[in-house]
PDB file of C-alpha atoms in Angstrom:
ATOM      1  CA  MET M 228    -167.954 124.885  68.785  1.00 73.00           C
ATOM      2  CA  ASN M 229    -168.615 121.088  67.739  1.00 85.00           C
ATOM      3  CA  PRO M 230    -166.075 119.108  70.262  1.00 95.00           C
ATOM      4  CA  VAL M 231    -162.731 117.636  69.051  1.00 97.00           C
ATOM      5  CA  ILE M 232    -163.557 114.646  70.331  1.00 97.00           C
ATOM      6  CA  LYS M 233    -167.720 112.980  70.925  1.00 97.00           C
ATOM      7  CA  LEU M 234    -168.745 109.719  72.155  1.00 98.00           C
ATOM      8  CA  GLU M 235    -172.302 109.094  71.621  1.00 98.00           C
ATOM      9  CA  ASN M 236    -173.955 105.665  73.141  1.00 98.00           C
ATOM     10  CA  VAL M 237    -170.291 103.916  72.899  1.00 98.00           C
ATOM     11  CA  SER M 238    -170.214 100.343  73.914  1.00 98.00           C
ATOM     12  CA  PHE M 239    -167.126  98.129  73.795  1.00 98.00           C
ATOM     13  CA  ALA M 240    -167.494  94.551  74.974  1.00 96.00           C
ATOM     14  CA  TYR M 241    -163.972  92.015  75.087  1.00 92.00           C
ATOM     15  CA  ASN M 242    -165.885  88.570  73.782  1.00 90.00           C
ATOM     16  CA  THR M 243    -169.382  89.627  76.037  1.00 90.00           C
ATOM     17  CA  ASN M 244    -167.540  90.848  78.842  1.00 94.00           C
ATOM     18  CA  TYR M 245    -168.643  95.022  78.817  1.00 96.00           C
ATOM     19  CA  ILE M 246    -165.215  97.689  79.959  1.00 96.00           C
ATOM     20  CA  LEU M 247    -167.846 100.496  78.074  1.00 98.00           C
ATOM     21  CA  GLU M 248    -171.203 100.341  78.073  1.00 97.00           C
ATOM     22  CA  ASN M 249    -173.542 103.109  76.487  1.00 97.00           C
ATOM     23  CA  ILE M 250    -171.052 106.410  77.581  1.00 97.00           C
ATOM     24  CA  ASN M 251    -170.925 110.110  76.308  1.00 98.00           C
ATOM     25  CA  LEU M 252    -168.196 111.690  75.694  1.00 98.00           C
ATOM     26  CA  ASN M 253    -167.431 115.774  74.412  1.00 97.00           C
ATOM     27  CA  VAL M 254    -164.218 117.678  75.014  1.00 98.00           C
ATOM     28  CA  GLU M 255    -163.928 120.355  73.898  1.00 97.00           C
ATOM     29  CA  GLN M 256    -161.020 122.181  71.953  1.00 97.00           C
ATOM     30  CA  ASN M 257    -158.603 123.569  74.649  1.00 97.00           C
ATOM     31  CA  ASP M 258    -159.619 121.313  77.533  1.00 97.00           C
ATOM     32  CA  PHE M 259    -157.840 119.507  79.637  1.00 97.00           C
ATOM     33  CA  LEU M 260    -159.039 116.597  80.659  1.00 97.00           C
ATOM     34  CA  GLY M 261    -158.093 114.128  83.799  1.00 95.00           C
ATOM     35  CA  ILE M 262    -158.772 110.661  82.770  1.00 96.00           C
ATOM     36  CA  ILE M 263    -159.594 108.183  86.712  1.00 93.00           C
ATOM     37  CA  GLY M 264    -161.486 105.826  87.377  1.00 92.00           C
ATOM     38  CA  PRO M 265    -159.544 102.026  88.843  1.00 92.00           C
ATOM     39  CA  ASN M 266    -157.378  99.929  86.853  1.00 90.00           C
ATOM     40  CA  GLY M 267    -160.051  97.319  84.274  1.00 91.00           C
ATOM     41  CA  GLY M 268    -162.795 100.188  84.625  1.00 94.00           C
ATOM     42  CA  GLY M 269    -161.651 100.999  81.005  1.00 95.00           C
ATOM     43  CA  LYS M 270    -159.645 103.932  80.835  1.00 95.00           C
ATOM     44  CA  THR M 271    -157.060 102.435  78.503  1.00 93.00           C
ATOM     45  CA  THR M 272    -159.924 100.820  76.276  1.00 96.00           C
ATOM     46  CA  LEU M 273    -161.612 104.610  75.852  1.00 97.00           C
ATOM     47  CA  LEU M 274    -158.135 105.429  74.970  1.00 96.00           C
ATOM     48  CA  LYS M 275    -158.141 102.815  72.149  1.00 95.00           C
ATOM     49  CA  LEU M 276    -161.887 104.260  70.597  1.00 96.00           C
ATOM     50  CA  ILE M 277    -161.000 107.753  70.503  1.00 96.00           C
ATOM     51  CA  MET M 278    -157.305 106.984  68.658  1.00 94.00           C
ATOM     52  CA  GLY M 279    -159.057 104.875  66.293  1.00 94.00           C
ATOM     53  CA  PHE M 280    -156.666 101.310  67.611  1.00 93.00           C
ATOM     54  CA  ILE M 281    -160.639  99.478  68.465  1.00 95.00           C
ATOM     55  CA  LYS M 282    -164.330  99.786  67.162  1.00 95.00           C
ATOM     56  CA  PRO M 283    -167.139 100.280  69.247  1.00 96.00           C
ATOM     57  CA  ASP M 284    -169.638  97.921  69.597  1.00 97.00           C
ATOM     58  CA  LYS M 285    -172.362  99.950  68.994  1.00 97.00           C
ATOM     59  CA  GLY M 286    -172.921 103.826  69.249  1.00 97.00           C
ATOM     60  CA  LYS M 287    -170.046 105.977  67.401  1.00 96.00           C
ATOM     61  CA  VAL M 288    -166.849 108.004  68.496  1.00 97.00           C
ATOM     62  CA  GLU M 289    -165.543 111.450  66.399  1.00 96.00           C
ATOM     63  CA  VAL M 290    -162.439 113.130  66.386  1.00 96.00           C
ATOM     64  CA  PHE M 291    -162.623 116.308  64.428  1.00 94.00           C
ATOM     65  CA  GLY M 292    -165.649 115.349  63.487  1.00 92.00           C
ATOM     66  CA  LYS M 293    -164.442 112.441  61.764  1.00 91.00           C
ATOM     67  CA  SER M 294    -164.484 109.008  63.038  1.00 90.00           C
ATOM     68  CA  SER M 295    -162.204 108.165  65.153  1.00 85.00           C
ATOM     69  CA  GLY M 296    -158.675 106.593  62.982  1.00 77.00           C
ATOM     70  CA  LYS M 297    -159.098 109.289  60.802  1.00 73.00           C
ATOM     71  CA  SER M 298    -157.558 111.569  62.345  1.00 68.00           C
ATOM     72  CA  ASN M 299    -154.654 110.156  63.741  1.00 74.00           C
ATOM     73  CA  SER M 300    -152.612 112.520  62.347  1.00 78.00           C
ATOM     74  CA  ARG M 301    -153.843 115.033  64.630  1.00 90.00           C
ATOM     75  CA  ILE M 302    -153.615 113.363  67.787  1.00 94.00           C
ATOM     76  CA  GLY M 303    -150.530 112.277  69.544  1.00 95.00           C
ATOM     77  CA  TYR M 304    -150.170 109.355  72.779  1.00 94.00           C
ATOM     78  CA  VAL M 305    -147.732 109.049  75.115  1.00 93.00           C
ATOM     79  CA  PRO M 306    -148.110 105.844  76.288  1.00 88.00           C
ATOM     80  CA  GLN M 307    -147.370 104.394  79.678  1.00 82.00           C
ATOM     81  CA  PHE M 308    -143.420 104.753  80.441  1.00 70.00           C
ATOM     82  CA  ASN M 309    -141.837 101.378  80.397  1.00 66.00           C
ATOM     83  CA  GLN M 310    -137.617 100.039  81.450  1.00 59.00           C
ATOM     84  CA  THR M 311    -135.712 101.071  78.414  1.00 58.00           C
ATOM     85  CA  ASP M 312    -132.843  98.471  77.294  1.00 57.00           C
ATOM     86  CA  LYS M 313    -129.866 100.390  78.938  1.00 62.00           C
ATOM     87  CA  GLN M 314    -127.697  99.449  76.118  1.00 66.00           C
ATOM     88  CA  PHE M 315    -130.290  99.476  73.087  1.00 71.00           C
ATOM     89  CA  PRO M 316    -128.430 101.948  70.258  1.00 82.00           C
ATOM     90  CA  ILE M 317    -130.662 104.779  69.629  1.00 90.00           C
ATOM     91  CA  LYS M 318    -130.102 108.336  70.390  1.00 94.00           C
ATOM     92  CA  ALA M 319    -132.334 110.572  71.659  1.00 95.00           C
ATOM     93  CA  PHE M 320    -133.332 112.658  68.575  1.00 95.00           C
ATOM     94  CA  ASP M 321    -133.876 109.199  66.781  1.00 92.00           C
ATOM     95  CA  VAL M 322    -137.211 108.556  69.203  1.00 93.00           C
ATOM     96  CA  VAL M 323    -137.884 111.685  68.675  1.00 94.00           C
ATOM     97  CA  THR M 324    -137.766 112.218  64.518  1.00 92.00           C
ATOM     98  CA  MET M 325    -139.979 108.431  65.280  1.00 91.00           C
ATOM     99  CA  GLY M 326    -143.236 110.427  66.108  1.00 91.00           C
ATOM    100  CA  LEU M 327    -142.587 111.702  62.560  1.00 88.00           C
ATOM    101  CA  GLY M 328    -143.499 108.223  60.506  1.00 74.00           C
ATOM    102  CA  HIS M 329    -143.522 109.125  56.793  1.00 55.00           C
ATOM    103  CA  SER M 330    -141.449 106.565  56.291  1.00 47.00           C
ATOM    104  CA  LYS M 331    -140.138 103.570  55.442  1.00 46.00           C
ATOM    105  CA  SER M 332    -137.546 103.410  56.550  1.00 48.00           C
ATOM    106  CA  PHE M 333    -136.708 102.872  60.331  1.00 50.00           C
ATOM    107  CA  LEU M 334    -136.032 106.362  61.175  1.00 53.00           C
ATOM    108  CA  PRO M 335    -138.207 108.434  59.055  1.00 52.00           C
ATOM    109  CA  TRP M 336    -136.816 111.727  58.550  1.00 51.00           C
ATOM    110  CA  ASN M 337    -135.456 112.716  55.440  1.00 58.00           C
ATOM    111  CA  LYS M 338    -135.554 115.995  54.711  1.00 68.00           C
ATOM    112  CA  LYS M 339    -134.403 119.137  56.047  1.00 71.00           C
ATOM    113  CA  SER M 340    -138.030 120.328  57.265  1.00 76.00           C
ATOM    114  CA  ASP M 341    -138.299 116.651  58.953  1.00 83.00           C
ATOM    115  CA  PHE M 342    -134.920 117.802  60.508  1.00 86.00           C
ATOM    116  CA  GLY M 343    -136.100 121.539  62.436  1.00 90.00           C
ATOM    117  CA  LYS M 344    -139.349 119.910  63.091  1.00 91.00           C
ATOM    118  CA  VAL M 345    -137.353 117.654  65.619  1.00 94.00           C
ATOM    119  CA  THR M 346    -135.176 119.822  66.682  1.00 94.00           C
ATOM    120  CA  GLU M 347    -138.154 122.571  67.302  1.00 95.00           C
ATOM    121  CA  ALA M 348    -139.782 119.843  69.527  1.00 95.00           C
ATOM    122  CA  MET M 349    -136.781 119.312  71.598  1.00 96.00           C
ATOM    123  CA  ASP M 350    -136.052 122.695  72.762  1.00 95.00           C
ATOM    124  CA  PHE M 351    -139.486 123.046  72.868  1.00 93.00           C
ATOM    125  CA  VAL M 352    -138.905 120.032  75.920  1.00 94.00           C
ATOM    126  CA  SER M 353    -135.797 121.406  77.232  1.00 93.00           C
ATOM    127  CA  ILE M 354    -134.041 118.141  75.904  1.00 95.00           C
ATOM    128  CA  THR M 355    -131.820 119.801  72.725  1.00 95.00           C
ATOM    129  CA  ASP M 356    -128.863 119.095  75.502  1.00 96.00           C
ATOM    130  CA  ILE M 357    -129.016 115.324  75.014  1.00 96.00           C
ATOM    131  CA  ALA M 358    -129.845 114.785  71.851  1.00 96.00           C
ATOM    132  CA  ASP M 359    -127.375 112.737  71.293  1.00 96.00           C
ATOM    133  CA  ASN M 360    -127.414 110.711  74.297  1.00 95.00           C
ATOM    134  CA  THR M 361    -128.576 106.867  74.287  1.00 93.00           C
ATOM    135  CA  PHE M 362    -132.119 106.937  75.031  1.00 92.00           C
ATOM    136  CA  GLY M 363    -131.627 104.212  78.116  1.00 89.00           C
ATOM    137  CA  GLU M 364    -128.629 105.849  79.718  1.00 90.00           C
ATOM    138  CA  LEU M 365    -131.033 108.787  80.436  1.00 91.00           C
ATOM    139  CA  SER M 366    -132.578 110.021  83.379  1.00 89.00           C
ATOM    140  CA  GLY M 367    -136.613 108.914  83.642  1.00 87.00           C
ATOM    141  CA  GLY M 368    -137.383 112.425  83.273  1.00 89.00           C
ATOM    142  CA  GLN M 369    -136.015 113.279  80.199  1.00 92.00           C
ATOM    143  CA  GLN M 370    -137.119 109.808  78.747  1.00 91.00           C
ATOM    144  CA  GLN M 371    -140.615 110.979  79.585  1.00 91.00           C
ATOM    145  CA  ARG M 372    -139.964 114.698  77.406  1.00 93.00           C
ATOM    146  CA  CYS M 373    -138.336 112.945  74.624  1.00 94.00           C
ATOM    147  CA  LEU M 374    -140.900 110.812  74.729  1.00 93.00           C
ATOM    148  CA  ILE M 375    -143.912 113.353  74.920  1.00 95.00           C
ATOM    149  CA  ALA M 376    -141.876 116.012  72.153  1.00 96.00           C
ATOM    150  CA  ARG M 377    -142.138 112.741  70.378  1.00 95.00           C
ATOM    151  CA  ALA M 378    -146.101 113.781  70.217  1.00 95.00           C
ATOM    152  CA  LEU M 379    -145.605 116.910  69.294  1.00 95.00           C
ATOM    153  CA  VAL M 380    -143.425 116.245  66.291  1.00 94.00           C
ATOM    154  CA  SER M 381    -146.319 116.174  63.809  1.00 91.00           C
ATOM    155  CA  ASN M 382    -147.656 118.945  65.750  1.00 92.00           C
ATOM    156  CA  PRO M 383    -151.238 117.367  67.021  1.00 95.00           C
ATOM    157  CA  GLY M 384    -153.840 118.818  67.819  1.00 96.00           C
ATOM    158  CA  ILE M 385    -154.633 116.540  70.775  1.00 97.00           C
ATOM    159  CA  LEU M 386    -152.337 115.292  73.208  1.00 97.00           C
ATOM    160  CA  ILE M 387    -152.863 111.762  75.108  1.00 97.00           C
ATOM    161  CA  LEU M 388    -151.441 110.564  77.845  1.00 95.00           C
ATOM    162  CA  ASP M 389    -151.411 107.434  79.801  1.00 92.00           C
ATOM    163  CA  GLU M 390    -149.959 108.057  82.998  1.00 90.00           C
ATOM    164  CA  PRO M 391    -146.824 109.707  82.223  1.00 87.00           C
ATOM    165  CA  THR M 392    -145.797 110.671  85.467  1.00 84.00           C
ATOM    166  CA  ALA M 393    -145.957 106.887  86.740  1.00 81.00           C
ATOM    167  CA  SER M 394    -141.974 105.953  86.803  1.00 74.00           C
ATOM    168  CA  VAL M 395    -140.371 109.742  88.004  1.00 79.00           C
ATOM    169  CA  ASP M 396    -139.977 111.425  91.237  1.00 81.00           C
ATOM    170  CA  SER M 397    -142.453 114.326  92.981  1.00 82.00           C
ATOM    171  CA  THR M 398    -140.351 116.913  91.308  1.00 84.00           C
ATOM    172  CA  VAL M 399    -140.051 115.980  87.822  1.00 86.00           C
ATOM    173  CA  GLU M 400    -143.838 115.511  88.233  1.00 87.00           C
ATOM    174  CA  VAL M 401    -144.078 118.989  89.117  1.00 89.00           C
ATOM    175  CA  ASP M 402    -142.426 120.320  85.350  1.00 90.00           C
ATOM    176  CA  ILE M 403    -143.453 117.364  83.090  1.00 90.00           C
ATOM    177  CA  TYR M 404    -147.300 119.225  84.249  1.00 91.00           C
ATOM    178  CA  LYS M 405    -146.514 122.767  83.593  1.00 92.00           C
ATOM    179  CA  LEU M 406    -145.021 121.694  80.861  1.00 93.00           C
ATOM    180  CA  LEU M 407    -148.188 120.119  79.990  1.00 94.00           C
ATOM    181  CA  LYS M 408    -150.325 123.602  81.094  1.00 94.00           C
ATOM    182  CA  LYS M 409    -148.625 124.842  78.997  1.00 94.00           C
ATOM    183  CA  LEU M 410    -149.481 122.936  76.062  1.00 95.00           C
ATOM    184  CA  ASN M 411    -152.289 123.172  77.092  1.00 96.00           C
ATOM    185  CA  ASN M 412    -152.420 126.567  75.612  1.00 95.00           C
ATOM    186  CA  ASP M 413    -152.321 125.324  72.376  1.00 94.00           C
ATOM    187  CA  MET M 414    -154.091 121.938  71.787  1.00 96.00           C
ATOM    188  CA  THR M 415    -156.226 119.289  74.215  1.00 98.00           C
ATOM    189  CA  ILE M 416    -154.838 117.245  76.483  1.00 98.00           C
ATOM    190  CA  LEU M 417    -156.276 114.180  77.897  1.00 98.00           C
ATOM    191  CA  LEU M 418    -154.346 112.598  80.611  1.00 96.00           C
ATOM    192  CA  VAL M 419    -155.230 108.443  82.220  1.00 94.00           C
ATOM    193  CA  SER M 420    -153.736 109.721  85.861  1.00 90.00           C
ATOM    194  CA  HIS M 421    -154.155 107.658  89.915  1.00 83.00           C
ATOM    195  CA  ASP M 422    -153.335 111.243  91.492  1.00 81.00           C
ATOM    196  CA  VAL M 423    -156.051 112.859  91.731  1.00 81.00           C
ATOM    197  CA  GLY M 424    -154.991 115.386  94.194  1.00 78.00           C
ATOM    198  CA  PHE M 425    -152.164 116.442  92.226  1.00 77.00           C
ATOM    199  CA  ILE M 426    -153.462 116.887  88.977  1.00 86.00           C
ATOM    200  CA  SER M 427    -156.906 118.938  89.464  1.00 85.00           C
ATOM    201  CA  SER M 428    -154.176 122.060  90.168  1.00 86.00           C
ATOM    202  CA  TYR M 429    -153.634 121.228  85.952  1.00 91.00           C
ATOM    203  CA  ILE M 430    -156.977 119.966  84.710  1.00 94.00           C
ATOM    204  CA  ASN M 431    -160.618 121.904  83.983  1.00 94.00           C
ATOM    205  CA  LYS M 432    -162.729 118.911  83.889  1.00 94.00           C
ATOM    206  CA  ILE M 433    -162.381 115.260  84.937  1.00 93.00           C
ATOM    207  CA  ALA M 434    -163.786 112.142  83.318  1.00 94.00           C
ATOM    208  CA  CYS M 435    -164.894 109.153  86.356  1.00 93.00           C
ATOM    209  CA  VAL M 436    -164.645 105.838  84.203  1.00 95.00           C
ATOM    210  CA  ASN M 437    -165.922 102.564  85.512  1.00 94.00           C
ATOM    211  CA  LYS M 438    -167.920 101.108  83.011  1.00 95.00           C
ATOM    212  CA  GLU M 439    -169.881 103.992  82.998  1.00 95.00           C
ATOM    213  CA  ILE M 440    -168.453 107.825  82.534  1.00 95.00           C
ATOM    214  CA  SER M 441    -169.302 111.047  84.389  1.00 92.00           C
ATOM    215  CA  VAL M 442    -167.546 114.134  83.339  1.00 93.00           C
ATOM    216  CA  HIS M 443    -167.203 117.074  86.317  1.00 90.00           C
ATOM    217  CA  GLY M 444    -165.628 120.193  86.080  1.00 89.00           C
ATOM    218  CA  ARG M 445    -162.848 121.119  88.802  1.00 75.00           C
ATOM    219  CA  ASP M 446    -164.802 123.158  90.761  1.00 77.00           C
ATOM    220  CA  GLU M 447    -168.540 120.758  91.022  1.00 70.00           C
ATOM    221  CA  ILE M 448    -167.228 118.097  93.002  1.00 57.00           C
ATOM    222  CA  SER M 449    -165.591 116.623  95.679  1.00 58.00           C
ATOM    223  CA  PHE M 450    -163.793 113.704  96.721  1.00 56.00           C
ATOM    224  CA  ASP M 451    -165.841 111.898  98.036  1.00 58.00           C
ATOM    225  CA  LYS M 452    -167.759 111.761  95.007  1.00 58.00           C
ATOM    226  CA  ILE M 453    -164.849 111.255  93.176  1.00 57.00           C
ATOM    227  CA  SER M 454    -164.834 108.016  95.138  1.00 55.00           C
ATOM    228  CA  HIS M 455    -167.372 107.513  94.427  1.00 54.00           C
ATOM    229  CA  GLU M 456    -168.094 107.048  90.636  1.00 58.00           C
ATOM    230  CA  ALA M 457    -165.035 106.349  89.821  1.00 55.00           C
ATOM    231  CA  TYR M 458    -163.718 103.808  92.510  1.00 55.00           C
ATOM    232  CA  HIS M 459    -167.392 102.735  93.793  1.00 54.00           C
ATOM    233  CA  GLY M 460    -165.946 103.729  97.183  1.00 51.00           C
ATOM    234  CA  ASP M 461    -162.868 105.274  99.320  1.00 47.00           C
ATOM    235  CA  PHE M 462    -159.227 105.506  97.847  1.00 44.00           C
ATOM    236  CA  SER M 463    -156.156 105.980  98.860  1.00 42.00           C
ATOM    237  CA  MET M 464    -154.222 109.574  96.815  1.00 42.00           C
ATOM    238  CA  ILE M 465    -151.014 111.004  97.635  1.00 35.00           C
ATOM    239  CA  GLN M 466    -151.660 114.274  99.231  1.00 36.00           C
ATOM    240  CA  HIS M 467    -150.248 117.186  97.532  1.00 35.00           C
ATOM    241  CA  LYS M 468    -150.998 120.933  98.627  1.00 34.00           C
ATOM    242  CA  CYS M 469    -153.774 121.622  96.004  1.00 34.00           C
ATOM    243  CA  ASN M 470    -157.346 122.329  94.972  1.00 34.00           C
ATOM    244  CA  LEU M 471    -160.235 120.257  93.089  1.00 33.00           C
TER     245      LEU M 471
END
C-alpha cells in the first residue's frame, strides 16, 4: 500500500538558511505520528510543506499520491491555539461551519446537507450543547473541541494538529487525546507536541525533527535517544504514567 504522505529528499530554506535538509518521510494510512523537536527545528515548516502552503526547494512532497496542495480538501488542520477576543460575536456552530469553506460568504453553509455535516461533527466531539454559545466565552477545552470539529466537518483523510493541548489543563488534555485516538480509527493523524511522555500512550510512531528527521516506532526508542536526535542534548518533560 502506498503511503498517504511521502516526502522524498526534501529541503527547504528561508533565504539561504536551511530549515529542513534532505528529509525523507513516509506516513501510512491510520498512522498516529507524533512530531517533536526544538523551537525553530522545522516542525511547523514540515506541516506547511505537507499541506502545500509552501513548496520545497528540493525534493518532492506527495499527499494521497498527488503533489502537496492538490489534496488540501482531504486534510483537516487544527493550528496552535490563540486566545480569542471574548467580545467577538461568533457562535461555536459558526466556527465549525467555517471548515466547509466552499462558499464565498462569511459563513459557508447554505444547504441542509451542510447543516447536517456541522451538527454531526459537533456531536462527534460532544459539543452540540454549546452550539449557540459565543466562542470567546467557551472554556479552553471547549474551544479546542470546536476547532477539532471545524477540521473534521469536511471529512478529511488526514488530521494535522499543532500543539492542540498547549492551553488546556491535564484533565482536558486526556479527554482530547482519547478523542484523537478514537478518530485515528478512521484517519491518519499528525500531531506536534513537546510533551513526549504524554503522547507516547497514543501515537504509534514518533518523528524527531531538528533540520533533519528521524522516525521510530513507539517501542523502538528511549527518551535518551529522543533527546539526542530531536534536541541535541538533554531536555525536560512533564512526567506522566506512561511508557514509550
